[in-house]
Short mmCIF file of C-alpha atoms in Angstrom, two decimals:
data_model
loop_
_atom_site.label_atom_id
_atom_site.label_comp_id
_atom_site.label_asym_id
_atom_site.label_seq_id
_atom_site.Cartn_x
_atom_site.Cartn_y
_atom_site.Cartn_z
CA MET G 284 0.02 0.02 0.16
CA GLN G 285 1.17 3.46 -0.50
CA TYR G 286 1.41 6.27 1.71
CA PRO G 287 1.97 10.17 0.57
CA PHE G 288 4.63 11.88 2.33
CA THR G 289 6.29 15.32 2.37
CA THR G 290 9.64 16.45 3.63
CA VAL G 291 10.29 19.88 5.04
CA ASP G 292 13.35 21.64 6.40
CA VAL G 293 12.26 22.94 9.85
CA PHE G 294 13.23 26.10 11.68
CA THR G 295 15.07 27.70 8.53
CA ARG G 296 14.41 29.68 5.59
CA GLN G 297 17.02 27.87 3.41
CA ARG G 298 16.62 24.39 2.08
CA PHE G 299 19.14 21.88 3.44
CA GLY G 300 19.41 23.92 6.63
CA GLY G 301 17.70 23.57 9.63
CA ASN G 302 16.13 20.20 10.91
CA PRO G 303 14.76 17.71 8.16
CA LEU G 304 11.45 16.21 9.06
CA ALA G 305 9.33 13.53 7.27
CA VAL G 306 5.42 13.90 7.30
CA VAL G 307 3.76 10.82 6.51
CA LEU G 308 -0.19 11.43 5.51
CA ASP G 309 -3.26 9.25 5.93
CA ALA G 310 -1.37 7.21 8.24
CA ASP G 311 -4.40 5.33 10.12
CA THR G 312 -3.78 1.92 8.55
CA LEU G 313 -0.33 1.68 9.69
CA SER G 314 0.93 -0.34 12.57
CA ASP G 315 3.18 0.99 15.62
CA THR G 316 5.60 -1.75 13.97
CA GLU G 317 5.36 0.04 10.46
CA MET G 318 5.63 3.36 11.65
CA GLN G 319 8.87 2.70 13.40
CA ALA G 320 10.16 1.03 10.43
CA ILE G 321 9.26 4.08 8.30
CA ALA G 322 11.05 6.39 10.84
CA ARG G 323 14.06 4.21 10.60
CA GLU G 324 14.07 4.32 6.84
CA PHE G 325 13.92 8.01 6.71
CA ASN G 326 16.43 8.25 9.61
CA TYR G 327 15.72 11.71 10.14
CA SER G 328 15.74 12.85 14.09
CA GLU G 329 11.91 12.40 13.67
CA THR G 330 8.95 11.32 11.66
CA THR G 331 5.39 12.21 11.89
CA PHE G 332 2.27 10.19 11.40
CA VAL G 333 -0.70 12.20 10.41
CA MET G 334 -4.14 10.47 11.05
CA ARG G 335 -7.71 11.43 11.76
CA PRO G 336 -8.52 12.84 15.34
CA GLU G 337 -10.46 11.19 18.03
CA ASP G 338 -12.04 14.74 18.28
CA ASP G 339 -13.45 16.26 15.14
CA HIS G 340 -12.88 19.65 16.73
CA ASN G 341 -9.16 18.78 16.30
CA THR G 342 -7.03 19.07 13.48
CA ALA G 343 -5.71 15.85 13.38
CA SER G 344 -3.82 13.08 15.73
CA VAL G 345 -0.21 13.13 15.27
CA ARG G 346 2.42 10.62 16.37
CA ILE G 347 6.33 11.33 16.30
CA PHE G 348 8.76 8.57 16.01
CA THR G 349 12.74 8.95 16.23
CA PRO G 350 14.56 6.07 14.41
CA ALA G 351 14.54 4.13 17.58
CA CYS G 352 11.23 5.15 19.66
CA GLU G 353 8.08 6.93 19.76
CA VAL G 354 8.31 10.21 21.66
CA PRO G 355 5.07 11.97 23.25
CA PHE G 356 5.53 15.52 22.11
CA ALA G 357 8.58 17.59 20.06
CA GLY G 358 8.94 20.84 18.62
CA HIS G 359 10.07 20.56 15.27
CA PRO G 360 7.66 17.52 13.98
CA ASN G 361 4.99 20.21 15.10
CA VAL G 362 6.05 23.08 13.13
CA GLY G 363 6.93 20.90 10.08
CA THR G 364 3.41 19.03 10.35
CA ALA G 365 1.57 22.20 10.68
CA HIS G 366 3.41 23.80 7.82
CA VAL G 367 2.64 20.63 5.31
CA LEU G 368 -0.95 20.69 6.45
CA ALA G 369 -1.85 24.32 6.04
CA SER G 370 -0.05 24.47 2.84
CA ARG G 371 -1.90 21.74 1.55
CA ALA G 372 -5.11 23.00 2.39
CA GLY G 373 -3.82 26.19 0.54
CA ALA G 374 -4.38 30.05 0.74
CA LYS G 375 -8.16 29.92 0.20
CA ALA G 376 -8.62 27.60 3.09
CA ARG G 377 -6.27 29.73 5.09
CA ARG G 378 -6.00 27.84 8.30
CA GLU G 379 -4.53 30.05 10.96
CA ARG G 380 -4.89 27.90 13.87
CA LEU G 381 -4.48 23.80 13.89
CA VAL G 382 -4.78 21.45 16.95
CA PHE G 383 -2.83 18.16 17.30
CA GLU G 384 -3.84 15.27 19.42
CA GLU G 385 -0.58 13.81 20.70
CA LYS G 386 0.44 11.66 23.49
CA ALA G 387 1.45 14.51 25.73
CA GLY G 388 -1.78 16.36 25.19
CA LEU G 389 -3.26 18.78 22.70
CA VAL G 390 -0.74 21.26 21.02
CA PRO G 391 -2.11 24.16 19.30
CA VAL G 392 -0.38 25.34 16.42
CA SER G 393 -0.63 28.99 14.77
CA ILE G 394 -0.01 29.70 11.27
CA GLY G 395 1.29 32.84 9.82
CA TRP G 396 0.74 33.69 6.22
CA GLU G 397 2.57 36.12 3.78
CA GLY G 398 0.23 36.22 0.67
CA ASP G 399 -0.52 32.76 -0.50
CA ALA G 400 2.44 30.86 1.02
CA VAL G 401 2.83 29.86 4.95
CA GLU G 402 5.29 32.33 6.64
CA THR G 403 5.63 30.98 9.99
CA VAL G 404 4.68 28.37 12.31
CA GLU G 405 4.42 28.70 16.46
CA LEU G 406 3.15 25.96 18.22
CA THR G 407 2.14 26.17 21.98
CA ALA G 408 3.70 23.63 24.23
CA PRO G 409 1.23 21.06 25.89
CA VAL G 410 2.58 21.86 29.65
CA MET G 411 4.18 24.25 31.89
CA LEU G 412 7.53 24.17 33.01
CA SER G 413 8.40 21.14 35.22
CA THR G 414 12.14 20.54 36.56
CA GLY G 415 13.55 17.84 38.05
CA SER G 416 16.88 16.76 39.90
CA PRO G 417 20.23 18.47 39.49
CA PHE G 418 23.35 16.48 38.08
CA ASP G 419 26.78 16.80 39.29
CA ALA G 420 28.71 19.28 36.75
CA GLU G 421 31.91 17.08 37.09
CA ALA G 422 30.05 13.94 35.95
CA VAL G 423 28.12 16.03 33.26
CA ALA G 424 31.26 17.61 32.00
CA ALA G 425 32.87 13.80 31.82
CA SER G 426 29.85 12.72 29.52
CA LEU G 427 30.57 15.61 26.97
CA SER G 428 34.42 14.94 26.79
CA LEU G 429 34.87 18.55 28.83
CA GLU G 430 36.68 19.75 31.79
CA THR G 431 34.42 20.43 34.75
CA ALA G 432 35.38 24.22 34.24
CA ALA G 433 33.17 24.16 31.13
CA ILE G 434 30.05 23.60 32.91
CA ARG G 435 28.19 26.92 34.07
CA ILE G 436 26.75 26.27 37.25
CA ASP G 437 26.19 30.04 38.81
CA ARG G 438 22.68 30.43 37.01
CA HIS G 439 21.51 26.71 37.59
CA PRO G 440 23.24 23.34 37.92
CA PRO G 441 22.69 20.75 35.11
CA LEU G 442 18.94 19.73 35.70
CA ILE G 443 16.07 17.99 34.04
CA ALA G 444 13.60 20.47 32.30
CA SER G 445 10.37 19.57 30.44
CA VAL G 446 7.69 21.55 28.67
CA GLY G 447 6.37 18.22 27.38
CA LEU G 448 9.48 16.04 27.02
CA PRO G 449 12.44 16.07 29.43
CA PHE G 450 15.79 16.75 28.61
CA LEU G 451 18.89 17.54 30.69
CA VAL G 452 19.60 21.07 30.19
CA VAL G 453 23.18 22.08 30.60
CA GLU G 454 24.59 25.78 30.34
CA ILE G 455 28.35 25.77 28.78
CA ALA G 456 30.70 28.62 29.92
CA SER G 457 32.11 29.41 26.36
CA ARG G 458 31.74 28.96 22.73
CA ALA G 459 34.62 27.10 22.10
CA ALA G 460 33.78 24.44 24.79
CA LEU G 461 30.15 24.23 23.14
CA ALA G 462 32.03 23.35 19.74
CA ALA G 463 34.28 20.94 21.50
CA ALA G 464 31.41 18.97 22.88
CA ARG G 465 31.56 15.31 22.46
CA VAL G 466 29.39 12.46 23.78
CA ASP G 467 31.33 9.84 25.89
CA ILE G 468 28.70 7.03 25.93
CA GLY G 469 30.09 5.24 28.69
CA ALA G 470 30.04 8.51 30.68
CA ILE G 471 26.82 9.58 29.88
CA SER G 472 25.10 6.22 30.37
CA LYS G 473 25.82 6.70 34.32
CA LEU G 474 23.53 9.79 33.76
CA LEU G 475 20.67 9.16 31.45
CA PRO G 476 18.06 7.95 30.74
CA ALA G 477 17.00 9.48 34.32
CA GLU G 478 13.41 10.92 34.99
CA GLY G 479 12.11 10.35 31.65
CA ALA G 480 14.75 12.14 29.86
CA ASP G 481 17.45 10.28 27.64
CA ALA G 482 18.62 13.41 25.99
CA ILE G 483 21.13 16.05 26.78
CA TYR G 484 20.58 20.00 25.71
CA LEU G 485 23.84 22.30 25.76
CA TYR G 486 23.24 26.02 25.53
CA CYS G 487 25.75 28.87 25.39
CA ARG G 488 25.35 32.78 26.04
CA GLU G 489 28.78 33.48 24.40
CA LEU G 490 28.51 33.72 20.50
CA GLY G 491 30.36 32.52 17.71
CA GLU G 492 30.54 34.65 14.27
CA ASP G 493 28.34 32.03 12.47
CA ASP G 494 25.75 31.94 15.39
CA GLY G 495 23.73 35.37 14.14
CA ASP G 496 21.68 37.63 15.96
CA VAL G 497 20.57 35.47 18.88
CA ASP G 498 20.50 35.43 22.48
CA PHE G 499 22.20 31.88 22.85
CA THR G 500 23.41 29.06 20.73
CA ALA G 501 22.76 25.22 21.62
CA ARG G 502 23.50 21.63 20.69
CA MET G 503 21.34 18.69 21.48
CA PHE G 504 22.59 14.85 21.96
CA ALA G 505 20.34 12.01 21.99
CA PRO G 506 22.01 8.86 21.40
CA TRP G 507 19.18 6.35 22.88
CA ASP G 508 16.95 7.99 20.09
CA GLY G 509 19.25 6.84 17.56
CA VAL G 510 20.09 10.66 17.00
CA ALA G 511 23.91 11.23 17.32
CA GLU G 512 23.22 15.14 17.24
CA ASP G 513 19.91 17.15 16.40
CA PRO G 514 19.98 20.38 14.32
CA ALA G 515 17.19 22.08 15.96
CA THR G 516 14.88 20.76 19.03
CA GLY G 517 12.00 22.87 19.96
CA SER G 518 10.91 20.81 22.88
CA ALA G 519 14.37 21.43 24.50
CA THR G 520 14.71 24.86 23.50
CA GLY G 521 11.30 25.70 25.05
CA ALA G 522 12.25 24.06 28.25
CA ALA G 523 15.52 25.90 28.64
CA CYS G 524 13.95 29.36 27.72
CA SER G 525 11.24 28.75 30.43
CA LEU G 526 13.85 27.74 32.84
CA ILE G 527 16.03 30.93 32.04
CA ALA G 528 12.89 33.07 32.12
CA ASP G 529 11.88 31.37 35.36
CA LEU G 530 15.17 32.28 37.10
CA ALA G 531 14.96 35.60 35.91
CA PRO G 532 14.55 38.57 38.79
CA GLU G 533 11.02 39.20 37.22
CA PRO G 534 10.10 35.35 36.53
CA HIS G 535 6.74 35.95 34.99
CA SER G 536 7.46 38.97 32.77
CA GLN G 537 6.77 38.20 28.94
CA ARG G 538 10.13 37.68 27.21
CA ARG G 539 11.53 36.69 23.81
CA PHE G 540 14.49 34.47 22.64
CA ARG G 541 16.11 34.17 19.62
CA VAL G 542 18.08 30.74 19.55
CA ALA G 543 20.36 29.39 17.08
CA GLN G 544 21.08 25.50 16.77
CA GLY G 545 22.77 23.24 14.20
CA VAL G 546 25.77 25.77 13.66
CA ASP G 547 28.25 23.23 14.30
CA MET G 548 26.79 20.61 12.23
CA LYS G 549 26.61 22.76 9.08
CA ARG G 550 22.70 22.91 9.45
CA PRO G 551 22.04 26.31 10.85
CA SER G 552 18.60 26.74 12.39
CA ARG G 553 16.74 29.60 14.10
CA LEU G 554 14.17 29.07 16.84
CA ASP G 555 12.23 31.94 18.38
CA VAL G 556 10.47 31.42 21.65
CA ARG G 557 7.74 33.49 23.91
CA THR G 558 7.65 33.13 27.68
CA GLY G 559 5.70 34.68 30.32
CA GLU G 560 2.13 34.07 28.48
CA PRO G 561 -0.75 34.50 30.62
CA ASP G 562 -1.37 31.00 30.42
CA GLY G 563 2.14 29.92 31.64
CA LEU G 564 2.72 27.89 28.42
CA VAL G 565 5.86 28.55 26.09
CA ARG G 566 5.43 29.39 22.43
CA ILE G 567 8.12 27.89 19.87
CA GLY G 568 8.29 29.27 16.15
CA GLY G 569 10.14 29.39 13.14
CA SER G 570 9.85 28.93 9.49
CA CYS G 571 10.03 25.86 7.05
CA VAL G 572 11.07 25.29 3.63
CA PRO G 573 9.62 22.24 1.71
CA VAL G 574 12.04 19.88 0.05
CA MET G 575 10.48 16.85 -1.48
CA SER G 576 7.31 14.82 -1.54
CA GLY G 577 6.44 11.29 -2.90
CA PHE G 578 4.70 7.99 -1.84
CA ILE G 579 6.28 5.03 0.50
CA GLU G 580 5.51 1.78 -0.21
CA VAL G 581 4.40 -0.70 2.96
#
């Protein structure tokens, strides 16, 4: 049987930048095993499967798979899937708000149009920020093949943070250390998985010349998900920005963050984040570029 698919590069305006995503449509008859096999075949950090919603008031049911497992929520899959569905509906339908049913809950997505084309997509994370246990800086540094001094702990220790999907969030002291980070699988296996987190997100306020006009730059490693490094991670970026905003002197004020990721992978990404909204939920947005479409045989 044939299933239509579209791929998009997410959190970028340049094709072959950002984070690639495969969106498989009309996926209602696929089994869990088939979805996982398709995700391994694409071998992107995530592949989404779009199905009819359980509640007709919502747009679609969306399941998200890495090459190794299913995840309950993620950022760039929602942004990319919304871009594909809004673009397929076309400017005449002009869908400005979509709602996806996901394992983590309902995910509202706003569509920004420029003429007849989708210009931006912004999702609302399904839950407010939650944090977990702190981690020892020396052990985290060893897991990243860095010196302990490379881990910055004056604002917060390395700790678990989530707005729907948990990550170990770590601030890195210098741009050079961020670029030098390499996962030591033996050392990191002593830390993760933990409290639902099996990935580590690093951010640095010191910027390199290729990072652009942003507030910080980031990297993300998820070896247990079959993702050596991710070019753009909306869910982790949303959690990190929420954490930073929560630690600010006026934690509930509205803030906007501009974040670079994927620069060290030569797949530069730009993520825009809003915190401090009245409902307490973080917004994560950006642009997408379509790349290819076709059918996959199952």
